[in-house]
Short mmCIF file of C-alpha atoms and ligand atoms in Angstrom, two decimals:
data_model
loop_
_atom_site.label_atom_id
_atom_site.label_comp_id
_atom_site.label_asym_id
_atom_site.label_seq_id
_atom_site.Cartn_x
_atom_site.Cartn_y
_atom_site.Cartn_z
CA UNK A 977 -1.52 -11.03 8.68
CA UNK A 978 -1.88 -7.25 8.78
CA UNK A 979 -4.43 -5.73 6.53
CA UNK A 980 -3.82 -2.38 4.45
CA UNK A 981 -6.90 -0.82 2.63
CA UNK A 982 -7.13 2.39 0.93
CA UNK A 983 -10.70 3.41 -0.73
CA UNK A 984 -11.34 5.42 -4.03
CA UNK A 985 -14.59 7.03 -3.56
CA UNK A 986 -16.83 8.77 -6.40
CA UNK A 987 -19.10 10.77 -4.58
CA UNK A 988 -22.00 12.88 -7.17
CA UNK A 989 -21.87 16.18 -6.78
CA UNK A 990 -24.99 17.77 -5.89
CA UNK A 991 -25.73 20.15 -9.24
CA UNK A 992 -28.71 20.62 -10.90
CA UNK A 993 -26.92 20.34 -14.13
CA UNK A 994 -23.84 18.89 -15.41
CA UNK A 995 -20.54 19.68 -14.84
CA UNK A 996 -19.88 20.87 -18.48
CA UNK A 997 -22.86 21.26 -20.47
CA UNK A 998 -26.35 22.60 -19.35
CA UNK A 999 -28.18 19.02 -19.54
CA UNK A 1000 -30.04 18.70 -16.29
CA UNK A 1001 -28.58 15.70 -13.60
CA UNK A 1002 -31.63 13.43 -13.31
CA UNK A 1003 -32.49 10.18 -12.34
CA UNK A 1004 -34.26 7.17 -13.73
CA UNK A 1005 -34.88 9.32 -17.07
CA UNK A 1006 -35.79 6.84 -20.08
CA UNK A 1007 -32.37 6.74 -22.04
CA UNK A 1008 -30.48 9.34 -23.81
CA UNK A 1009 -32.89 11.96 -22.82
CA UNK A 1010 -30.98 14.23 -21.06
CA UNK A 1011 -28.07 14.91 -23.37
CA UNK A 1012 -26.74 17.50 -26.01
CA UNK A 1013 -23.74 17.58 -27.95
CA UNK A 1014 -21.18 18.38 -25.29
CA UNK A 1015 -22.02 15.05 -23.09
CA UNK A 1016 -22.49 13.35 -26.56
CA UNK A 1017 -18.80 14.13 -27.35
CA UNK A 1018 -19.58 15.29 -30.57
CA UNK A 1019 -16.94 16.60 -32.74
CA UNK A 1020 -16.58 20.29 -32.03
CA UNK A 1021 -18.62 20.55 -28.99
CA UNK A 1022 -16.73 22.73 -26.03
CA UNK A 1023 -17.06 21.97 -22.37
CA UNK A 1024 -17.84 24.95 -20.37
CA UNK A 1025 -16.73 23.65 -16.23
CA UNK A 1026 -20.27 24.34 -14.11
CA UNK A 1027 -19.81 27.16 -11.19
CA UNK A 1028 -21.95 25.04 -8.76
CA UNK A 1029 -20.46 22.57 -9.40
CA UNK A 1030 -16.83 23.66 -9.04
CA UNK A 1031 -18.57 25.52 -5.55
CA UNK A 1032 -20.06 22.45 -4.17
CA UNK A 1033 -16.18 21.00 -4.87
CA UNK A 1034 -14.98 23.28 -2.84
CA UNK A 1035 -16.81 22.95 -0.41
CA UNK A 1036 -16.18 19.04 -0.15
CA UNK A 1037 -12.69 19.68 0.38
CA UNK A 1038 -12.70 22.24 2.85
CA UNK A 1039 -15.27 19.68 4.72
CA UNK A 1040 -12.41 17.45 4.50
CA UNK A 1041 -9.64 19.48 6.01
CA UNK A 1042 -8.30 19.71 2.64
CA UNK A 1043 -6.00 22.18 1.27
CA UNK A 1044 -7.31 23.81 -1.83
CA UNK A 1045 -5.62 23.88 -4.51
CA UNK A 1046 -5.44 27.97 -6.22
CA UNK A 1047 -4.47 26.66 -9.66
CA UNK A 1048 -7.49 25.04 -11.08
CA UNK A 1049 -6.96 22.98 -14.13
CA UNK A 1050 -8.44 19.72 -15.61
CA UNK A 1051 -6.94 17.27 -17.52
CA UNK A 1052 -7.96 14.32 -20.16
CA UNK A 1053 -7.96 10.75 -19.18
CA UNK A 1054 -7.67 8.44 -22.30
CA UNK A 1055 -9.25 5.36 -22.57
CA UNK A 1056 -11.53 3.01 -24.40
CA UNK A 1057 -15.08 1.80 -23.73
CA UNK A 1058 -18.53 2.03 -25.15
CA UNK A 1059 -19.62 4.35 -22.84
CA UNK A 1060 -16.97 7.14 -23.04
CA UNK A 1061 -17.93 8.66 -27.03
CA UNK A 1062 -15.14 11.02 -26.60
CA UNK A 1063 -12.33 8.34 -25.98
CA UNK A 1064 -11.21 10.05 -22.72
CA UNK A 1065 -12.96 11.42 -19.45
CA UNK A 1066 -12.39 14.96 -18.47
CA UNK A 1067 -10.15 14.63 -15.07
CA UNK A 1068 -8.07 16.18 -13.12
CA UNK A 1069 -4.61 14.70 -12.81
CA UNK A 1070 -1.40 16.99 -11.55
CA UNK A 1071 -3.57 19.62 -9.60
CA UNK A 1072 -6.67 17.92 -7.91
CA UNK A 1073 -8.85 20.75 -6.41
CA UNK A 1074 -7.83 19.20 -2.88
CA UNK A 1075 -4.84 18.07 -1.47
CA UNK A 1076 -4.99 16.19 2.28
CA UNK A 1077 -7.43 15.92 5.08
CA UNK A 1078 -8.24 13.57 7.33
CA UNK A 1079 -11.74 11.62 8.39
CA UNK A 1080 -11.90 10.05 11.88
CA UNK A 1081 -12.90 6.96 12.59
CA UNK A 1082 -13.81 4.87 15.72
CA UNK A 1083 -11.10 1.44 15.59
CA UNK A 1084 -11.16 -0.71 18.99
CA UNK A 1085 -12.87 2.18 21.07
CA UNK A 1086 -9.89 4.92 20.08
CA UNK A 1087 -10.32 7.43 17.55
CA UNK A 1088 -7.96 6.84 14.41
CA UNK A 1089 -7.03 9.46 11.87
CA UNK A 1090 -7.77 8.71 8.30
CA UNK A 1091 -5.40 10.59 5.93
CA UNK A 1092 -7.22 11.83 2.88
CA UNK A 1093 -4.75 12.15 -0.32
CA UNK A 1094 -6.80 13.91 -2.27
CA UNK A 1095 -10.10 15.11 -4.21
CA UNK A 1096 -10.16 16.03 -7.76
CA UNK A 1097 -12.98 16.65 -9.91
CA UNK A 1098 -13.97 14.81 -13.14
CA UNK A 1099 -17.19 14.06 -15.34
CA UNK A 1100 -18.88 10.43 -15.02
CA UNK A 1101 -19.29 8.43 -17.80
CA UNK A 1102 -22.23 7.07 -19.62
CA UNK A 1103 -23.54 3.44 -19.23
CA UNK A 1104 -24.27 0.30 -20.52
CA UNK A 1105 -27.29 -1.57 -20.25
CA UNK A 1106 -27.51 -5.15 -21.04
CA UNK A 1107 -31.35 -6.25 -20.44
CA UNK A 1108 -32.82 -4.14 -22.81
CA UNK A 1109 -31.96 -6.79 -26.07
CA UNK A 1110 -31.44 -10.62 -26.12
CA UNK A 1111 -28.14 -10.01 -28.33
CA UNK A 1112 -26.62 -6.75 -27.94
CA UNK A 1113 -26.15 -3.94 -25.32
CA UNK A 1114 -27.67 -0.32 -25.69
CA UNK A 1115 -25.69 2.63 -24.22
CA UNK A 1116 -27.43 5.08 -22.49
CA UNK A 1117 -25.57 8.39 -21.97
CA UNK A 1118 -28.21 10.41 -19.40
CA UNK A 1119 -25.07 9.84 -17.00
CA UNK A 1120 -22.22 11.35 -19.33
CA UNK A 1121 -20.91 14.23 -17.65
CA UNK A 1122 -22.45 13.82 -14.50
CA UNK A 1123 -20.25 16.07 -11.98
CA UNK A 1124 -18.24 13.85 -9.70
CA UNK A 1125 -15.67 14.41 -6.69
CA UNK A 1126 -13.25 11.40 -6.70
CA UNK A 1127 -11.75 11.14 -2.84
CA UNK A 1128 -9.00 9.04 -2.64
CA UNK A 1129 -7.77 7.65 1.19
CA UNK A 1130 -4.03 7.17 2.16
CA UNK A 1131 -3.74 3.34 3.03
CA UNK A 1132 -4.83 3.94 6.55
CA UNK A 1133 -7.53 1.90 6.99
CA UNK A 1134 -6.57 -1.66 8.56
CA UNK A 1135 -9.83 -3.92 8.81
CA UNK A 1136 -13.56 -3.94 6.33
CA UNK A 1137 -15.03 -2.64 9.67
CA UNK A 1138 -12.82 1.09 9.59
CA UNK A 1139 -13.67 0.92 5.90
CA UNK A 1140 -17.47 0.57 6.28
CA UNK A 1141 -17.17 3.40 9.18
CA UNK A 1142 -14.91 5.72 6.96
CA UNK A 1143 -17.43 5.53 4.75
CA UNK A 1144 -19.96 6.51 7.33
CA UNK A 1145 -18.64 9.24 7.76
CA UNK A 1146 -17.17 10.58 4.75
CA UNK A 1147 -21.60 10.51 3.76
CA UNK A 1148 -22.34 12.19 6.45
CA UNK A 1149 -19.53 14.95 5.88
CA UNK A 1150 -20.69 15.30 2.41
CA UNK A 1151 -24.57 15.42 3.20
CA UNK A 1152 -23.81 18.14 5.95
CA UNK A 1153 -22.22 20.51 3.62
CA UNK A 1154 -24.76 19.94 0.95
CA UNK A 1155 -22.10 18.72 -1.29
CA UNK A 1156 -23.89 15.52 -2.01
CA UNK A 1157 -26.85 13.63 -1.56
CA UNK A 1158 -24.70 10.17 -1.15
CA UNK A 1159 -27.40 8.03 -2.32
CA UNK A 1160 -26.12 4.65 -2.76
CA UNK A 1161 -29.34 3.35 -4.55
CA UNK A 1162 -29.23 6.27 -7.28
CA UNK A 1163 -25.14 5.89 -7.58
CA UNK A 1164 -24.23 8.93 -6.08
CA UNK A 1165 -21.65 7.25 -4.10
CA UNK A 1166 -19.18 4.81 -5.43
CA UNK A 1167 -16.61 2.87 -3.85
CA UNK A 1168 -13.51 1.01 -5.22
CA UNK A 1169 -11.37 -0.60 -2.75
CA UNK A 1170 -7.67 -1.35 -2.76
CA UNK A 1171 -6.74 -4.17 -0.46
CA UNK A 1172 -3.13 -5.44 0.20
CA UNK A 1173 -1.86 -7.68 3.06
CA UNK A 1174 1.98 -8.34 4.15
CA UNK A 1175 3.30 -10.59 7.54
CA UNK A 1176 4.68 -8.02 9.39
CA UNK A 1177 4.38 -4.03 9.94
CA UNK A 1178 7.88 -3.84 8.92
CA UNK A 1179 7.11 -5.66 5.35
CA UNK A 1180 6.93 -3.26 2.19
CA UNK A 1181 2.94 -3.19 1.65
CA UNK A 1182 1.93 -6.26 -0.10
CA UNK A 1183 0.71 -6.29 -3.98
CA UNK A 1184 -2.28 -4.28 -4.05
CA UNK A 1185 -5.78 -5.63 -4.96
CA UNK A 1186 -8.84 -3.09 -6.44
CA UNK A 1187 -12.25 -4.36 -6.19
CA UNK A 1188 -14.80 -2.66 -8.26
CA UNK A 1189 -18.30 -2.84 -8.37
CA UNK A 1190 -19.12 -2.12 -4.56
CA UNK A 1191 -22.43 -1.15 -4.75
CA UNK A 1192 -23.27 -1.01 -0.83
CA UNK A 1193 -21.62 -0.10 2.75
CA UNK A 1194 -22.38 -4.01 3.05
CA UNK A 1195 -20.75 -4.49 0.10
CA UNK A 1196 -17.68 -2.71 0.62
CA UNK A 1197 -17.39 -4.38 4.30
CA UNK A 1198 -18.07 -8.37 2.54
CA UNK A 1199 -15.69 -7.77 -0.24
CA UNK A 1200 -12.91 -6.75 2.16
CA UNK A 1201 -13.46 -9.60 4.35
CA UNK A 1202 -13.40 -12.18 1.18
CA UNK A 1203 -10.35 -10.66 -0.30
CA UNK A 1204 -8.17 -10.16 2.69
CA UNK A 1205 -9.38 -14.12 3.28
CA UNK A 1206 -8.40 -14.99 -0.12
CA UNK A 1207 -5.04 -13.36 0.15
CA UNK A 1208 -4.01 -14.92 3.07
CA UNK A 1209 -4.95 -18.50 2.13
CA UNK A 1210 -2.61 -17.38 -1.32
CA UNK A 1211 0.39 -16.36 0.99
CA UNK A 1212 0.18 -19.49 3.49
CA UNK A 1213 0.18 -21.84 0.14
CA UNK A 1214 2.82 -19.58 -1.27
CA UNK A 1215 1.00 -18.49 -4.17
CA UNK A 1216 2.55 -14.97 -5.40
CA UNK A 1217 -0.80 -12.29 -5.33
CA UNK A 1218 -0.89 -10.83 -8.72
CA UNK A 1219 -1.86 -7.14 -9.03
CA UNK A 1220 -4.99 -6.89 -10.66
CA UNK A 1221 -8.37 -5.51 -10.91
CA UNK A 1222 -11.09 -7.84 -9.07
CA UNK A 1223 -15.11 -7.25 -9.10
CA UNK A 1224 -17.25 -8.45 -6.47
CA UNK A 1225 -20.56 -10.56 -7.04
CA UNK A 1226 -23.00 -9.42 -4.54
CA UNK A 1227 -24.98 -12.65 -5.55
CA UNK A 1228 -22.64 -14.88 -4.88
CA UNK A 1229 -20.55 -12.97 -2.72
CA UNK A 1230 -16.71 -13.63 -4.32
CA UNK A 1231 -14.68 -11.44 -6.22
CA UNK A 1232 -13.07 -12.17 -9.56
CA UNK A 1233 -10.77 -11.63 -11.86
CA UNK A 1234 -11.56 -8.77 -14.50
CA UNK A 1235 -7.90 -8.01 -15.33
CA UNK A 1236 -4.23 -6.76 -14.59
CA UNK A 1237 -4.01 -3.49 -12.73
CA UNK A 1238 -3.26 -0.79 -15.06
CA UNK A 1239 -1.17 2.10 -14.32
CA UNK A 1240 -1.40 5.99 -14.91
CA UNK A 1241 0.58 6.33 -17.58
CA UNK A 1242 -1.75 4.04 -19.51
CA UNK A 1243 -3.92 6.37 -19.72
CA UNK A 1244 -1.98 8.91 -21.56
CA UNK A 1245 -2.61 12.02 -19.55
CA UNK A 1246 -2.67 15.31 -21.20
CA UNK A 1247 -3.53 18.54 -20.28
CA UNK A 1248 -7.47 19.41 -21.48
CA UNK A 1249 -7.20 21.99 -24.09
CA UNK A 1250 -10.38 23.41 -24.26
CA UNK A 1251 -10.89 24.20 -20.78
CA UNK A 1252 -8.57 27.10 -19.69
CA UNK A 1253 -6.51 26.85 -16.36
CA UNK A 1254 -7.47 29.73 -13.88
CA UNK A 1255 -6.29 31.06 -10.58
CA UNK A 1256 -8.51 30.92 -7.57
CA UNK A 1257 -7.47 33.62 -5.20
CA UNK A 1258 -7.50 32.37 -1.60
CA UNK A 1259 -10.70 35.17 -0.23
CA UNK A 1260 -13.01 33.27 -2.24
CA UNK A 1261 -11.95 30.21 -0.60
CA UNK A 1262 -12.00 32.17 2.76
CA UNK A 1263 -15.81 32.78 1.54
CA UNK A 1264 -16.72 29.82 0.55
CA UNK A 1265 -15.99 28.23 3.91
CA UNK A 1266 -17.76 30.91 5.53
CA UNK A 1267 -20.67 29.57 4.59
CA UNK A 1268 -19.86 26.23 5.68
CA UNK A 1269 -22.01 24.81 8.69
CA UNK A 1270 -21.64 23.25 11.58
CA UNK A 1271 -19.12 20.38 10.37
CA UNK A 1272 -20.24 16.37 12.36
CA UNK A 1273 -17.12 16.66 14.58
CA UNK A 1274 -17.62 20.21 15.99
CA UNK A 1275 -21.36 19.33 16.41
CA UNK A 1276 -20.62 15.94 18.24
CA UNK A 1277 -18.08 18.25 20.64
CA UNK A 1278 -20.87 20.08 21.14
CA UNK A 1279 -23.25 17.62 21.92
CA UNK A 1280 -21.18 16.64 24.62
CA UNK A 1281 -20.36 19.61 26.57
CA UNK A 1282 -23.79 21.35 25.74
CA UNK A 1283 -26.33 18.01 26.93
CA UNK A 1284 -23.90 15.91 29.13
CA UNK A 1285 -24.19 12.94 26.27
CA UNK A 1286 -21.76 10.39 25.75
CA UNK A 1287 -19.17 10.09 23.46
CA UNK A 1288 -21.24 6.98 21.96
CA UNK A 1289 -24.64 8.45 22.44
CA UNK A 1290 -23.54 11.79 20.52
CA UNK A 1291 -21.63 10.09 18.10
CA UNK A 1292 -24.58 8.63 16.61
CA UNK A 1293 -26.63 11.32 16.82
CA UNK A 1294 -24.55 13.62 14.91
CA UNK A 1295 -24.07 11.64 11.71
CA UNK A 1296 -27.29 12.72 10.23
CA UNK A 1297 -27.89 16.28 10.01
CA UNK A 1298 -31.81 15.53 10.22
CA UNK A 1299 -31.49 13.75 13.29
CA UNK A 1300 -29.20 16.11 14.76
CA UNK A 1301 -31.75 18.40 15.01
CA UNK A 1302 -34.50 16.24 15.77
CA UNK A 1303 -32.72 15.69 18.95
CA UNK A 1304 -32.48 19.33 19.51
CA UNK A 1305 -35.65 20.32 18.72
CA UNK A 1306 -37.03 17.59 21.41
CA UNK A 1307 -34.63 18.52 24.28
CA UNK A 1308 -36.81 21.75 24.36
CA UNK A 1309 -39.51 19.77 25.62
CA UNK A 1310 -37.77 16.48 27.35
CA UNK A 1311 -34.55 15.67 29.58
CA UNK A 1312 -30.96 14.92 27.15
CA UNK A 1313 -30.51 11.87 28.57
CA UNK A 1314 -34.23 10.88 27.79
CA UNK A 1315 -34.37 11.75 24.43
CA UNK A 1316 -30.72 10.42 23.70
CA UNK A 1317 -31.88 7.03 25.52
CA UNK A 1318 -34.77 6.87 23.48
CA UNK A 1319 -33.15 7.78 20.01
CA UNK A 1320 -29.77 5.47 20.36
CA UNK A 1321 -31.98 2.26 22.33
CA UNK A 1322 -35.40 1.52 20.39
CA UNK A 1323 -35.23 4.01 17.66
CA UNK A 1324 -32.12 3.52 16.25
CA UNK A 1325 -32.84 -0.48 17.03
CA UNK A 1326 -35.74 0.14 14.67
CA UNK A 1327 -33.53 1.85 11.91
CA UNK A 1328 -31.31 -0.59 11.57
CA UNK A 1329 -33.88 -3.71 11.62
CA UNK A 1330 -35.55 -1.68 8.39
CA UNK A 1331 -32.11 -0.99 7.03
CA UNK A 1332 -33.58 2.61 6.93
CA UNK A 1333 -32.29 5.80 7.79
CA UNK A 1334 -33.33 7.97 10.35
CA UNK A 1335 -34.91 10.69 7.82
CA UNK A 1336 -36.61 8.17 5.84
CA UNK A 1337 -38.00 6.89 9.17
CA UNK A 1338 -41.08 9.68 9.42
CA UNK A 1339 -40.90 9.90 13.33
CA UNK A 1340 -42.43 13.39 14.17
CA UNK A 1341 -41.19 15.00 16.88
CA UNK A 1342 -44.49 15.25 19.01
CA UNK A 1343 -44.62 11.49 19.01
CA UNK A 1344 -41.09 11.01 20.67
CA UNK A 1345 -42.01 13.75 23.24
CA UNK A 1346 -45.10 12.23 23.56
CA UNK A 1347 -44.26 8.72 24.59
CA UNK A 1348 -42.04 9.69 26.68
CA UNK A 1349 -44.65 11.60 28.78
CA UNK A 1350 -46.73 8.07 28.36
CA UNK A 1351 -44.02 6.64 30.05
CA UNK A 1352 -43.00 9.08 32.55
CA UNK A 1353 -46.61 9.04 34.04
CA UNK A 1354 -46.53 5.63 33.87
CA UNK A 1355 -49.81 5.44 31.50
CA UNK A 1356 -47.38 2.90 29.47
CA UNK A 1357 -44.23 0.64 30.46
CA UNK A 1358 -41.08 1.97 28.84
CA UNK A 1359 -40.81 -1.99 27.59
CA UNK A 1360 -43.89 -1.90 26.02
CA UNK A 1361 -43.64 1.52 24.91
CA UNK A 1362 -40.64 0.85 22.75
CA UNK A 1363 -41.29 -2.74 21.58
CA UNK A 1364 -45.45 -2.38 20.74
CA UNK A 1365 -46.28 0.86 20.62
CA UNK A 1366 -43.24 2.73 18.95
CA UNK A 1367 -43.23 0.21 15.77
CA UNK A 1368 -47.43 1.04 15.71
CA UNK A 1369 -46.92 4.56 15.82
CA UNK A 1370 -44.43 4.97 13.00
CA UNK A 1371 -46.65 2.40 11.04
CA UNK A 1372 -49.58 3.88 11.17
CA UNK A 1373 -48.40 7.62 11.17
CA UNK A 1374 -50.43 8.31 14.58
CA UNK A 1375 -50.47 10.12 17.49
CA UNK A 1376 -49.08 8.01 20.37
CA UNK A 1377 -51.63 8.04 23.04
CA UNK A 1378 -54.39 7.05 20.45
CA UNK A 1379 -52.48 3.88 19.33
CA UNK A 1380 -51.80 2.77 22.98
CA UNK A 1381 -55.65 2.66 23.29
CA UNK A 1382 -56.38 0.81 20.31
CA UNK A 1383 -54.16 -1.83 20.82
CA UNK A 1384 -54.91 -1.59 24.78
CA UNK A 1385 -50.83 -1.03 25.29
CA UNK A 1386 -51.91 0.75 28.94
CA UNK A 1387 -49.94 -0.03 31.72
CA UNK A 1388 -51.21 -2.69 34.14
CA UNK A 1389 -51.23 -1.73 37.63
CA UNK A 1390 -54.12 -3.42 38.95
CA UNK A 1391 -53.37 -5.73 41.64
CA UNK A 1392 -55.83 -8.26 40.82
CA UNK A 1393 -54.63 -8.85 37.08
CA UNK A 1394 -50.70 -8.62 38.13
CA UNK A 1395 -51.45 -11.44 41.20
CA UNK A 1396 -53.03 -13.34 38.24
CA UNK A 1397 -50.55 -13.52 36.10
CA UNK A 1398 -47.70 -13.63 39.40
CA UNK A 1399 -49.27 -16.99 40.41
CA UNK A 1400 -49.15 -18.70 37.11
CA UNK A 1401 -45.58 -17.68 36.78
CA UNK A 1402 -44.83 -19.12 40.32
CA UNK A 1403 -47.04 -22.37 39.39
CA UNK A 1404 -45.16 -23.18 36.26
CA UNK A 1405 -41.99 -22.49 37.86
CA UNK A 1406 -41.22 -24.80 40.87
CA UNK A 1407 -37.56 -25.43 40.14
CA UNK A 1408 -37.03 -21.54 40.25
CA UNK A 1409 -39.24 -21.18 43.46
CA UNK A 1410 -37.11 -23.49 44.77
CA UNK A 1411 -34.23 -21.87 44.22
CA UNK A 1412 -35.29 -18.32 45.71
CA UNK A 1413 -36.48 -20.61 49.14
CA UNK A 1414 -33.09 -21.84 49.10
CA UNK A 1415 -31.36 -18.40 49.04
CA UNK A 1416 -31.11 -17.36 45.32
CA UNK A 1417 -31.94 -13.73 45.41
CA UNK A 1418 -31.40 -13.82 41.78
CA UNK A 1419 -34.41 -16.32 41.25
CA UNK A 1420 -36.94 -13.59 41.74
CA UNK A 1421 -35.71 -11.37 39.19
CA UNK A 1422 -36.22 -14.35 36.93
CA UNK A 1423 -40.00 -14.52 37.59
CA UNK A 1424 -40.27 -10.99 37.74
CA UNK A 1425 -39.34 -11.33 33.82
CA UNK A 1426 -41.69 -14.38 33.52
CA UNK A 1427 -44.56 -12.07 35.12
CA UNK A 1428 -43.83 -9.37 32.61
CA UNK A 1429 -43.27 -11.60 29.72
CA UNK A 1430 -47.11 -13.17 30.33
CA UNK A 1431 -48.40 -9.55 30.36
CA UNK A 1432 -46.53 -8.83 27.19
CA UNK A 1433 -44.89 -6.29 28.83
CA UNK A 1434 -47.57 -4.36 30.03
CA UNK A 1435 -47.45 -4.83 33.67
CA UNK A 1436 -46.15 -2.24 35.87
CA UNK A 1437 -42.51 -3.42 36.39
CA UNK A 1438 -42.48 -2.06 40.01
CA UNK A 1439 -45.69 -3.22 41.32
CA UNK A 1440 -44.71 -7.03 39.50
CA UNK A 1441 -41.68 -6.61 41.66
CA UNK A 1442 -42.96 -5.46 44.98
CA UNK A 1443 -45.69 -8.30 44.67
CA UNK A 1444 -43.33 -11.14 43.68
CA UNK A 1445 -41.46 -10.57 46.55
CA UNK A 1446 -44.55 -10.66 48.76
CA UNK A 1447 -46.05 -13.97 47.12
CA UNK A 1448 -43.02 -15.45 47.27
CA UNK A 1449 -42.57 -14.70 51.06
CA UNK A 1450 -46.21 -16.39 51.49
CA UNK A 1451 -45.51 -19.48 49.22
CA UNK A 1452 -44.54 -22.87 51.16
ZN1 ZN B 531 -25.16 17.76 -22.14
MN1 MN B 532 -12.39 8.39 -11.23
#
């Protein structure tokens, strides 16, 4: 079965206020604090559209590859629900503010070209909480009017893993141009995904399913894989796939039924009234993308032909703008290849065992260089540098050479201790003795690991080498 996927992303634009009234955009407020009349929807209010906003727009789709659109108008979507007072969100329907662009992704070691359809700009909507009374819901509208950029993929993707890399990089595109923050855990970036599957590439795409309430990358990639599952096991039982609106349960990790897919004339789109149309003329969009910076794909080009990196290496070193140029600032005091080593092996090993990311990390600069001095002058073994001593220093916010002292991480090249622990190896290891008598080359290697193993990694990997080989020779 062939899998087609396109993703609706809500992505908050960065503002310090909202995109139509003054109200400040904050977080975790206590509820309805932040509101006035305009996000209240109250009868006679006006909307006035926020310049930063509409700026920081902008600047989204030109990060995109997006074509501006010069005719700026918004629309009104009409709908129901507790947590829209005015009966309709403010939208943009015929003329998004972007049209196209494209976000790469990495699928099967090749570089595939996501089409972006567009990126129009809208107002979130309040919410509903339900744990604040045993028998009703309260609506809190802090949210209501919160500036958003919806960004809306062509059906390119083909598996949950492009999806979960698209996304990737669409945050790190948005956090590079300072458009938005992307912070899943505050809402900043929503995800809806449309999934469809048909036999053959020659099929008409298949009945298309939205999932809603994606709440993580994870998320996004574990709701794909369920549904496309689902799907299939409909077809081969030759169930028809109704189109419909599903939400995943992160608990229990299944989507559901919430109910049939509507469509956009549903929602009874008309043009907004109170907010004029205007006419952007295209040098202010020549300016605004003048102050654009370095964009994640010129950088990683960069990266390459500048420090000799790998596609790989600089690929994941250019996703975060913060460790971007931590890697910069510490090639002025350490080899590319070292630092890049370093920051793709154990760092970015430890990242992703914290489910952190690198900013929130709190790895100084100094310290990187640092160790890798430690290591270079062989005070420390690069293994135990990067399993003991990197995971201390980042714990206990201290200077490298200081924790390898306290927690005696120094490199063992005494000959005594190393023959010590070399002859234990070789007593408890007959079978593999045998084996390197008998012409096994490889056998050694496997004590050599033994050796290091007993010294938790703090024997000098040379010397253990040179003197296995020796002891070895003199063993019977
Ligand atoms: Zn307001
Ligand atoms: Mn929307």
């Amino acid at each position: 079965m062939l899998t087609t996927i396109g993703l609706e992303v809500h992505v908050q634009l960065g503002s310090k206020t909202k995109i139509f009234c003054g109200c400040e955009v904050l977080f975790g407020s206590a509820p309805n604090k932040n509101v006035c009349p305009v996000c209240l929807g109250l009868p006679g209010s006006l909307p006035v559209l926020n310049k930063q906003v509409f700026y920081l727009g902008l600047k989204a789709v030109l990060a995109l590859g997006g074509e501006p659109s010069t005719f700026v108008k918004f629309d009104r979507k009409n709908y129901f629900y507790p947590d829209l007072p005015k009966g309709y969100q403010i939208s943009q329907y015929d003329h998004p503010l972007g049209k196209g662009g494209v976000i790469e992704v990495m699928a099967g070691g090749q570089i595939k070209k996501i089409r972006i359809n567009r990126l129009h700009l809208e107002e979130d909507a309040g919410k509903l909480l339900h744990d604040q009374s045993p028998d009703s819901s309260v609506v809190d509208l802090n949210r209501a009017g919160t500036p958003l950029a919806e960004i809306v993929s062509e059906p390119d993707l083909e598996s949950a893993e492009q999806a979960y890399e698209y996304l990737t990089f669409l945050k790190a595109l948005m956090r590079a141009v300072g458009a938005s923050e992307c912070d899943m855990e505050k809402g900043q970036l929503r995800c809806d995904a449309n999934v469809s599957i048909r036999k053959n590439a020659s099929d008409p795409l298949g009945k298309r399913v939205e999932i809603k309430n994606l709440n993580s990358f994870k998320a996004v990639k574990a709701a794909i894989e369920h549904e496309v599952e689902r799907q299939s096991l409909a077809y081969e039982k030759g169930e028809v796939i109704a189109q419909e609106t599903r939400l995943w349960d992160d608990t229990r990790q299944k989507t559901f039924s919430m109910r049939s897919k509507e469509e956009a004339h549903d929602y009874r789109y008309f043009p907004e009234p109170d907010l004029v149309p205007f006419t952007l003329k295209k040098e202010e969009i020549e300016k605004i993308r003048a102050t654009l910076p370095e964009l994640p794909k010129a950088k990683l080009s960069r990266f390459i032909a500048q420090y000799g990196l790998s596609a790989y290496d600089a690929g994941i070193l250019t996703q975060e703008k913060e460790e971007a140029d931590f890697f910069e600032s510490c090639v002025k005091h350490s080899s590319p290849k070292t630092v890049a080593n370093w920051m793709t092996g154990p760092v970015a090993a430890y990242v992703n065992a914290k489910s952190i990311s690198f900013s929130e990390l709190g790895l100084k600069q100094e310290w990187l260089i640092e160790m890798i001095k430690l290591v270079e002058s062989s005070a420390i073994s690069f293994q135990a540098a990067k399993e003991k001593l990197l995971p201390e220093v980042i714990e206990q916010k201290k200077e490298p050479r200081q924790v390898m002292k306290e927690k005696g991480l120094e490199q063992v090249s005494d000959d005594t201790q190393l023959m010590q622990w070399i002859s234990e190896v070789i007593q408890a290891n007959p079978k593999v003795v045998a084996d390197f008598k008998s012409g096994k080359e490889a056998a050694a290697m496997f004590l050599v690991g033994q050796a290091m193993k007993k010294s938790q990694g703090k024997a000098n990997p040379i010397k253990v080498k040179e003197l296995m080989i020796l002891k070895l020779s003199q063993t019977s």
